[in-house]
Coordinates of C-alpha atoms and ligand atoms in Angstrom, one line a residue:
X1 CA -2.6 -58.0 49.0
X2 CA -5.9 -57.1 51.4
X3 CA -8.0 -54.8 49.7
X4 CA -8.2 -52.4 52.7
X5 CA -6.6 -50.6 55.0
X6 CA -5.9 -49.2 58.2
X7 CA -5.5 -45.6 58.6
X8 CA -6.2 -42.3 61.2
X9 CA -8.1 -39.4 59.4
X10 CA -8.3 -36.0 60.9
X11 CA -12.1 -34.9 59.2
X12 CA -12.9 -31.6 60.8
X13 CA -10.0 -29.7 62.7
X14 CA -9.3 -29.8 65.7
X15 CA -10.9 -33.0 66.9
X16 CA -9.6 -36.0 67.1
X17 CA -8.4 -38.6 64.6
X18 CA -11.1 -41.3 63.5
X19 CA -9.6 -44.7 63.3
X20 CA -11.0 -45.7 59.5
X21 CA -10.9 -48.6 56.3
X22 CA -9.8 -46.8 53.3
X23 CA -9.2 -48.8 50.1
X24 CA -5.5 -49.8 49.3
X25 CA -4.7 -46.8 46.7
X26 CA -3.3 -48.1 43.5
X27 CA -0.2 -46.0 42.1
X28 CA -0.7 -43.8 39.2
X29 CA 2.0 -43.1 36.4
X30 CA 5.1 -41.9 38.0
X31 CA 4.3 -42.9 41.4
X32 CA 4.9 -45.8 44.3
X33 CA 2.8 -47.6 47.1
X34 CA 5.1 -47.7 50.3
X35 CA 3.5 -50.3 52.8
X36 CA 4.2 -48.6 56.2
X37 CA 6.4 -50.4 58.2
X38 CA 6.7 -47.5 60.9
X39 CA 6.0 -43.9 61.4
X40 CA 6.9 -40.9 64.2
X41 CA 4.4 -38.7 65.6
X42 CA 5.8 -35.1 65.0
X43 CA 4.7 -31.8 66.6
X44 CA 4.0 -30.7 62.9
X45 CA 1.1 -33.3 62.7
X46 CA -0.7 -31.9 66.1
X47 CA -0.5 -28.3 64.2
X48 CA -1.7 -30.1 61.3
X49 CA -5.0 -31.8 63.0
X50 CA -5.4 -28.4 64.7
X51 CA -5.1 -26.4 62.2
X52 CA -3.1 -24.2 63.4
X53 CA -1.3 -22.4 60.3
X54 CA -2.4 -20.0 57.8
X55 CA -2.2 -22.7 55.1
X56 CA -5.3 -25.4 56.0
X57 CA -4.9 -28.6 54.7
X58 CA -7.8 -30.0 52.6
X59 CA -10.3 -32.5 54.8
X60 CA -10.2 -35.2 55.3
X61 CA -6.7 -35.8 54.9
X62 CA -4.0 -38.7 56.7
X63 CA -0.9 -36.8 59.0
X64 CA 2.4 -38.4 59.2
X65 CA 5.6 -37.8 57.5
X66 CA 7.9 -39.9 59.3
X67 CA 6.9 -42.9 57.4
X68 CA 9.2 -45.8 56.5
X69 CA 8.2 -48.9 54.8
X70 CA 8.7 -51.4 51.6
X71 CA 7.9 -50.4 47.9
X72 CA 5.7 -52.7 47.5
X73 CA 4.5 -51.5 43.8
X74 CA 5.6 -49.4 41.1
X75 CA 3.2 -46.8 38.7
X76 CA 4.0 -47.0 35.0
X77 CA 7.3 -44.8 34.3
X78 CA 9.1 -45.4 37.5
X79 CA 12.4 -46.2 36.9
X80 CA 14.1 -44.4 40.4
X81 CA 13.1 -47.6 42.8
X82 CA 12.8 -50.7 42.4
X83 CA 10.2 -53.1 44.5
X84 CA 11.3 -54.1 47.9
X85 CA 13.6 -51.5 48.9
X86 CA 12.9 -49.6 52.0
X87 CA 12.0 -46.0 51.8
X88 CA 11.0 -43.3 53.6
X89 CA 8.1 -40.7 52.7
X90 CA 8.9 -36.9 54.4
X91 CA 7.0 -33.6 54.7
X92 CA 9.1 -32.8 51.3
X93 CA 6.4 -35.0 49.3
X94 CA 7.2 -33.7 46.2
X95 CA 8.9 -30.6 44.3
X96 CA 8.5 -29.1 40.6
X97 CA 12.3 -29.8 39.6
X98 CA 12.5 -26.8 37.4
X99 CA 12.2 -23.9 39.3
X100 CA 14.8 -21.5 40.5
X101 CA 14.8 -23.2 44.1
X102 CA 14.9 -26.3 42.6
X103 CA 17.4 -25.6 40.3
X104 CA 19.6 -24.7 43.2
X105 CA 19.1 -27.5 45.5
X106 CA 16.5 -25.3 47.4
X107 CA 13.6 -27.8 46.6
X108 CA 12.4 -27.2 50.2
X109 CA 11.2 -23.3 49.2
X110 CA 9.7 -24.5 45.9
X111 CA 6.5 -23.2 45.2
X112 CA 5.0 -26.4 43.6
X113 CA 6.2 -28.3 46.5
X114 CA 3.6 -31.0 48.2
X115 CA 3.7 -31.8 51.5
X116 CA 3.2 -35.2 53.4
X117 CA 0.7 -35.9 55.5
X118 CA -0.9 -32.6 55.0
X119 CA -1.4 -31.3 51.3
X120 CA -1.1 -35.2 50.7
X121 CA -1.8 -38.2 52.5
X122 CA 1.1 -39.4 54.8
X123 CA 2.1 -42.2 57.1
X124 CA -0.5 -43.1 59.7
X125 CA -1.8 -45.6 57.4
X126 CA -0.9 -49.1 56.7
X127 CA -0.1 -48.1 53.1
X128 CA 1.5 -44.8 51.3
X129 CA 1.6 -43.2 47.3
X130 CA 5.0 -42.0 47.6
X131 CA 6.5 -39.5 44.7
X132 CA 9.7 -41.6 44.0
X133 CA 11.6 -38.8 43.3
X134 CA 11.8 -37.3 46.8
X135 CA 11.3 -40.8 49.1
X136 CA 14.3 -41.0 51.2
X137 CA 16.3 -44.0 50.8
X138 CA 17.1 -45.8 54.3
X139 CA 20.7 -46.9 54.2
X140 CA 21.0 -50.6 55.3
X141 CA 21.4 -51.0 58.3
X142 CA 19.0 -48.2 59.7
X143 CA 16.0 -50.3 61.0
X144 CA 12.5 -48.3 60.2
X145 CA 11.8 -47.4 63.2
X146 CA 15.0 -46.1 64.0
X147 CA 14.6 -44.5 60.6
X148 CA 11.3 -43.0 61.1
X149 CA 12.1 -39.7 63.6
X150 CA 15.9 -39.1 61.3
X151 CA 13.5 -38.1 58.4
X152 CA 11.6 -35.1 59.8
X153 CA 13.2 -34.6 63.6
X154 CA 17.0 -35.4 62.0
X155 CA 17.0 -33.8 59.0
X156 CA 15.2 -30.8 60.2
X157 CA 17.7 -30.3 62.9
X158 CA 20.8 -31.3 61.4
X159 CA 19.9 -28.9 58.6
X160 CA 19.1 -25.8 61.2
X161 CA 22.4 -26.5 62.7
X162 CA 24.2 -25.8 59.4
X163 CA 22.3 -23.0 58.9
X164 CA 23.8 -21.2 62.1
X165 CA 27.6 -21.9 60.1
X166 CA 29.2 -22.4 63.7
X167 CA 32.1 -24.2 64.1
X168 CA 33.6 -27.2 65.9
X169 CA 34.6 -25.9 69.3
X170 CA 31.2 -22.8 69.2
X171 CA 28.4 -22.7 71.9
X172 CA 25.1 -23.6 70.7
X173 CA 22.1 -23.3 72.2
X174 CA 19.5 -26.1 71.4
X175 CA 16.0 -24.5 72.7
X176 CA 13.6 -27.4 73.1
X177 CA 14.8 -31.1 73.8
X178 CA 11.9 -32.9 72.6
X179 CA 11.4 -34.9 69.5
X180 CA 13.7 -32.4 67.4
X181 CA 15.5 -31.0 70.1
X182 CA 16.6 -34.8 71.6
X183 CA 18.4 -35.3 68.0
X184 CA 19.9 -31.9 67.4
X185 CA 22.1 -32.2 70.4
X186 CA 23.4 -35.6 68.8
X187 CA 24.1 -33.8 65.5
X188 CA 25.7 -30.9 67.4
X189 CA 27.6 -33.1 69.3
X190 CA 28.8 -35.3 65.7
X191 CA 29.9 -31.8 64.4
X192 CA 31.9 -30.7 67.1
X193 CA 29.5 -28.0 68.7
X194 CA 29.5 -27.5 72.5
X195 CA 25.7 -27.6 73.1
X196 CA 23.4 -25.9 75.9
X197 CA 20.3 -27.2 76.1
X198 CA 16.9 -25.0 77.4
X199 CA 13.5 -26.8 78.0
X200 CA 10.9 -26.5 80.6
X201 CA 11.1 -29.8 81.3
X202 CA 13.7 -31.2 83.7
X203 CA 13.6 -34.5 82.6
X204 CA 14.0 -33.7 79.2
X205 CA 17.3 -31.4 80.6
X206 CA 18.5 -34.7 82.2
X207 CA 18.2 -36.8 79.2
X208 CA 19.9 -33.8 77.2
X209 CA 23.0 -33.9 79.8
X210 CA 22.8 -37.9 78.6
X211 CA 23.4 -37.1 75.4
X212 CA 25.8 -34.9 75.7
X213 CA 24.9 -31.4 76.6
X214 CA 27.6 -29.8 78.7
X215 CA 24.9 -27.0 80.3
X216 CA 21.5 -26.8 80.8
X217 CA 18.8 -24.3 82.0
X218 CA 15.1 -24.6 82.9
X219 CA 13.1 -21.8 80.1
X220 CA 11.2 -21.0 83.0
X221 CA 14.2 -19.8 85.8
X222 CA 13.6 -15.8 85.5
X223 CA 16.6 -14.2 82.9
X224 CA 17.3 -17.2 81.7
X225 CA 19.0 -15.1 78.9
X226 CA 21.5 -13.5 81.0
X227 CA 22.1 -16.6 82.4
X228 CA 23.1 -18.8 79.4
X229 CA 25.0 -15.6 78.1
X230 CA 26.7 -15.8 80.9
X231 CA 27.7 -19.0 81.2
X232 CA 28.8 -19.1 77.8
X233 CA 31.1 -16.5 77.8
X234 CA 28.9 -14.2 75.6
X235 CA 26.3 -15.8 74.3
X236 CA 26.1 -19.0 71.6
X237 CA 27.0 -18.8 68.3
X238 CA 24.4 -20.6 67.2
X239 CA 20.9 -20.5 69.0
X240 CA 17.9 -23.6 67.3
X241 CA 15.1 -22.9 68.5
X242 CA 12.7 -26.4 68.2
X243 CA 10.1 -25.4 71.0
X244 CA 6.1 -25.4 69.8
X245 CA 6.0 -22.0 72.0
X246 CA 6.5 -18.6 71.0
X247 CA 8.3 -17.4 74.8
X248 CA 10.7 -19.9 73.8
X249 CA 11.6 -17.7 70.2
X250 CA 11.9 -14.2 72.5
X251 CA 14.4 -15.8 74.8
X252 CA 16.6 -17.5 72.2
X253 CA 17.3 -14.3 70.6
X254 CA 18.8 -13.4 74.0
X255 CA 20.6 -16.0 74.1
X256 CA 22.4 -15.1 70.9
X257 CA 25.8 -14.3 70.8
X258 CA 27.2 -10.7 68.7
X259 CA 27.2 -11.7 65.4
X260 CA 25.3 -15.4 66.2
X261 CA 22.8 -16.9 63.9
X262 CA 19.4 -17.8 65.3
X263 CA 17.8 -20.1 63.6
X264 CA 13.9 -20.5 63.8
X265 CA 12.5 -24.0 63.4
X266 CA 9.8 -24.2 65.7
X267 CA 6.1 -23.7 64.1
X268 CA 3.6 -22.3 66.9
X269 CA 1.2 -20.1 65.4
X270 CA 1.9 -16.3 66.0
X271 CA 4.4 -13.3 65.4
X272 CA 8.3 -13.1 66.6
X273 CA 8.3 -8.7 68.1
X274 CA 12.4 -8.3 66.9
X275 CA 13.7 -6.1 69.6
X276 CA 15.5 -4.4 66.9
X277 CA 18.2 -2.1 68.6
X278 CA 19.8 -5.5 69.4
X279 CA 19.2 -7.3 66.8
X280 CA 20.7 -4.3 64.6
X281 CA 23.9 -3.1 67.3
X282 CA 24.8 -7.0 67.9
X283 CA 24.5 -8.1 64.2
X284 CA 22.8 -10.8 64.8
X285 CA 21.1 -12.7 62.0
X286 CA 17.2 -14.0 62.6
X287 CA 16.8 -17.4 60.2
X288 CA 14.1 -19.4 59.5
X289 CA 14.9 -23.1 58.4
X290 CA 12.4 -25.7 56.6
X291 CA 13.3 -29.3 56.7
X292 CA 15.9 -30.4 54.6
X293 CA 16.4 -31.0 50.7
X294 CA 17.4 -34.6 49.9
X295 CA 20.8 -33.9 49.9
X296 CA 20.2 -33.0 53.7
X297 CA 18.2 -36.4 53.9
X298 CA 21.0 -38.4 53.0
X299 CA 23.6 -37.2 55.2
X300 CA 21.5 -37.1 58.0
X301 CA 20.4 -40.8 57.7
X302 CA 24.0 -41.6 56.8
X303 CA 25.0 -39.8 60.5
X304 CA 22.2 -42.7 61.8
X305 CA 23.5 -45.4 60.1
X306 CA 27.0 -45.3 61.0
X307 CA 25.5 -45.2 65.0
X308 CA 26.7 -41.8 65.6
X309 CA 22.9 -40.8 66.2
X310 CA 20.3 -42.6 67.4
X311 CA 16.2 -41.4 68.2
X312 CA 15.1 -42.5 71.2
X313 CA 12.1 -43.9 70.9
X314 CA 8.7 -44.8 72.0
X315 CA 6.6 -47.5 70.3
X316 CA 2.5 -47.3 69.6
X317 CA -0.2 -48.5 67.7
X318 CA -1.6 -46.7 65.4
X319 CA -4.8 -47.2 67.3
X320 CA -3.3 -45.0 70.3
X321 CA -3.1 -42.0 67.9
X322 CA -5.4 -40.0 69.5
X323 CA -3.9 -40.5 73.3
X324 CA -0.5 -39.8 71.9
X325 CA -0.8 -36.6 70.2
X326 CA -2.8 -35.6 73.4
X327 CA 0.6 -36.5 75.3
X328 CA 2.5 -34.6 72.8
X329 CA 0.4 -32.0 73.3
X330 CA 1.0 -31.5 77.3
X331 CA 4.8 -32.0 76.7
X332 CA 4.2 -36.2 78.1
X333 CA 6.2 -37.1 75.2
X334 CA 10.2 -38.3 76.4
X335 CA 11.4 -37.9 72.6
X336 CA 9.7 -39.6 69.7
X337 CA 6.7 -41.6 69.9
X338 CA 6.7 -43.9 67.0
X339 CA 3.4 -46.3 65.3
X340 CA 4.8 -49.6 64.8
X341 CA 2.5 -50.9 61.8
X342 CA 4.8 -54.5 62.3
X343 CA 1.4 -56.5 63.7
X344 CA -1.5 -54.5 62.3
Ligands
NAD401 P1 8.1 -31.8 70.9 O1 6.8 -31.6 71.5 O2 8.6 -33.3 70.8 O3 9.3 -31.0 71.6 C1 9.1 -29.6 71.9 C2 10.0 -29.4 73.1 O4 9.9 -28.0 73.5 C3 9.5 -30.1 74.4 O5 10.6 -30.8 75.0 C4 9.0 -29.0 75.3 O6 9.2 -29.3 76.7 C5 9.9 -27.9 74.9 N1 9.4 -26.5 75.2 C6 8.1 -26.1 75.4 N2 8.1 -24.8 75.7 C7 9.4 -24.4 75.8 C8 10.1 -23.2 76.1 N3 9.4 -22.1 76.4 N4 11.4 -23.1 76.0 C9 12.1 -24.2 75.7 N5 11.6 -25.4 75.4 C10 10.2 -25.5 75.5 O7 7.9 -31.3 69.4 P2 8.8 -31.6 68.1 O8 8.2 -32.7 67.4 O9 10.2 -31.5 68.5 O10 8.5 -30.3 67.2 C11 8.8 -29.0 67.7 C12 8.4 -27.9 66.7 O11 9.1 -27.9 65.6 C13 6.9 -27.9 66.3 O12 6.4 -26.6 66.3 C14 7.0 -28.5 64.9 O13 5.9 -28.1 64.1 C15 8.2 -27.8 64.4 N6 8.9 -28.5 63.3 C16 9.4 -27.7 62.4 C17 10.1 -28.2 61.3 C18 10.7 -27.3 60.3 O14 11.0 -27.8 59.2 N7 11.0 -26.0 60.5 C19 10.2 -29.6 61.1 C20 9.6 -30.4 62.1 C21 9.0 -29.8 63.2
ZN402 ZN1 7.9 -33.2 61.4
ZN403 ZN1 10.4 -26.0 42.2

C-alpha cells in the first residue's frame, strides 16, 4: 500500500481547496479505511469550504460525503464489514446509538452525531476512516459512481419526499433540479407522485421534463406561485424545496396546497419570514428534513439498484476540484459532478 495520499484540503474558509500529500491514516479500534473509488461534489461541500453555517468546521479539514470505495482494512473490534466489500461513507459519519433519537431510528437528529467531510474528514481523498456502523452498504450491482450522488442527493431527497406523506396520484412540487433536485423527481416518479418541477434554469427544466416531470415553471416568471397553484388545481401536496437560495424557500410556500407539507432541504444561510395568516388559515405544515438514517440509505440505494433511479452524472479528477465547485457555484453544474479516483 503507498504510504501517501492524494487529497483536497480546504485550510482557511472561503478560499480554494489546496491539492495536498497526507499520510495514509491507519484505522483505530472500532474503525475502517475505505480506499475511494469515487465521490459527488454536493452543494453542502461549497457551504462547507465557505463556511457558510453557524456551525464552522475545524481547519483544515477534507469535504465530501458522497464517497464510495473498498474496505481495504479493518481497526481492532470490527466485526460489521469485512475487507473488500464496497461501502459508502455519508454526511451521517457517525451517531451515539443510545440516545432518544437514536433509540428511535432518528440517528440523523442525534446530538453526538459526526458529520462527513466536515466535523470529520470525508471523500475527496484517495483514502477514508469510515465508522463501520453507519457506512452505507452498495448493493451489487450499483457501480460507485453511480452510487456516489444516491448517498447524499438520493437519500436526502427520497427521505424529504416521505416527509411531505403525499400519495400516489398528489402534485408535488420539486423546487430546484440540480444535484438533489435531478434525483427527487425520479423518486417521486417511483412513488407514484405527479411532479412539477421549478428552477431558474431552463435546461435543468428540460432535463426535468426528461425525467419525467409533467409541468414545469422558470422560479424567475413573476407569480410563479399563482401559477403552479393554478396549474395544479390548488396547489401541491407536497412542495421540496432543494435550491441553495432563500427566494426559492418564500415561493415554495406559495406553492403549497391547504393542508400540504413543505418540506425544507435546501441549506443557504439566512432566515425563512412565515407569512403566518397563511400558513395558519391554510394549515399548512413548514418541515425541515436532514438526510436520511440508514434505514433511508438502504431503500434509497435499493430504488438504484433495481434501475428505477439513476444520477446523471459528470466525471472529474480530483485535481479539477477547485473549477468544479466554482461551476457549482454559478449553477454550471447539469446534475452531479462526480471525482473519479479510478487512475489517481
Ligand atoms: P445544486 O447546485 O446541484 O442544485 C441547486 C438547484 O437549485 C440548481 O439547479 C439551481 O439552478 C436551482 N435554483 C437556484 N435558485 C433557485 C430558485 N430561486 N428557485 C428554484 N431553483 C433554484 O445543489 P444540490 O447539491 O442539489 O444542493 C442543494 C441544497 O441542498 C444545498 O443548499 C445543499 O447544502 C442542500 N442539501 C441539504 C441536505 C439536507 O440533508 N437537508 C442534503 C444535501 C444537500
Ligand atoms: Zn450532500
Ligand atoms: Zn444519539
Amino acid at each position: 500500500m503507498a504510504l501517501k495520499m492524494q487529497v483536497a484540503v480546504v485550510e482557511r474558509l472561503g478560499k480554494k481547496l489546496v491539492l495536498q500529500e497526507w499520510d495514509i491514516p491507519t484505522p483505530g479500534p472500532g474503525q475502517i479505511l475505505v480506499k475511494t473509488e469515487a465521490c459527488g461534489v454536493c452543494h453542502t461541500d461549497l457551504h462547507a469550504a465557505r463556511g457558510d453555517w453557524p456551525i464552522k468546521p475545524h481547519l483544515p479539514f477534507i469535504p465530501g460525503h458522497e464517497g464510495i470505495g473498498i474496505v481495504v482494512a479493518l481497526g481492532a473490534g470490527v466485526t460489521s464489514v469485512t475487507e473488500g466489500e464496497r461501502v459508502g461513507v455519508p454526511w451521517l459519519y457517525s451517531a451515539c446509538g443510545h440516545c432518544e433519537y437514536c433509540l428511535s431510528a432518528w440517528e440523523t437528529v442525534c446530538a453526538k452525531a459526526e458529520f462527513g467531510g466536515y466535523t470529520k474528514n470525508g471523500g475527496f481523498a484517495e483514502y477514508i476512516i469510515a465508522d463501520p456502523d453507519y457506512v452505507a452498504h452498495i448493493p451489487p450491482g450499483l457501480g460507485p459512481r453511480e452510487a456516489a450522488p444516491i448517498i447524499c442527493a438520493g437519500v436526502t431527497t427520497y427521505k424529504g419526499i416521505k416527509e411531505m406523506e403525499a400519495r400516489p396520484g398528489d402534485w408535488i412540487v420539486i423546487s430546484g433540479a440540480g444535484g438533489l433536485g435531478h434525483l427527487a423527481i425520479q423518486y417521486a416518479r417511483v412513488m407514484g407522485l405527479k411532479v412539477c418541477a421549478v428552477d431558474i434554469d431552463d435546461g435543468k427544466l428540460e432535463h426535468a421534463r426528461q425525467l419525467g416531470a409533467e409541468l414545469k415553471f422558470n422560479a424567475s416568471q413573476p407569480d410563479v406561485g399563482d401559477a403552479v397553484r393554478r396549474a395544479t388545481d390548488g396547489g401541491a401536496h407536497g412542495v421540496l424545496i432543494t435550491a441553495a437560495s432563500l427566494p426559492a424557500f418564500c415561493q415554495g410556500l406559495s406553492m403549497t396546497r391547504k393542508r400540504g407539507t413543505c418540506v425544507l432541504v435546501g441549506l443557504p444561510s439566512g432566515e425563512l419570514p412565515l407569512p403566518l395568516f397563511n400558513v395558519v388559515a391554510d394549515c399548512i405544515t413548514v418541515r425541515g428534513s436532514f438526510v436520511g438514517t440508514r434505514k433511508d440509505m438502504a431503500e434509497a440505494l435499493a430504488f438504484a439498484a433495481e434501475g428505477k433511479v439513476k444520477a446523471d452524472i459528470e466525471l472529474q479528477k480530483l485535481s479539477s476540484i477547485n473549477d468544479v465547485l466554482d461551476r457549482l457555484e454559478s449553477g454550471n453544474v447539469a446534475s452531479r459532478v462526480v471525482i473519479d479516483f479510478s487512475d489517481t
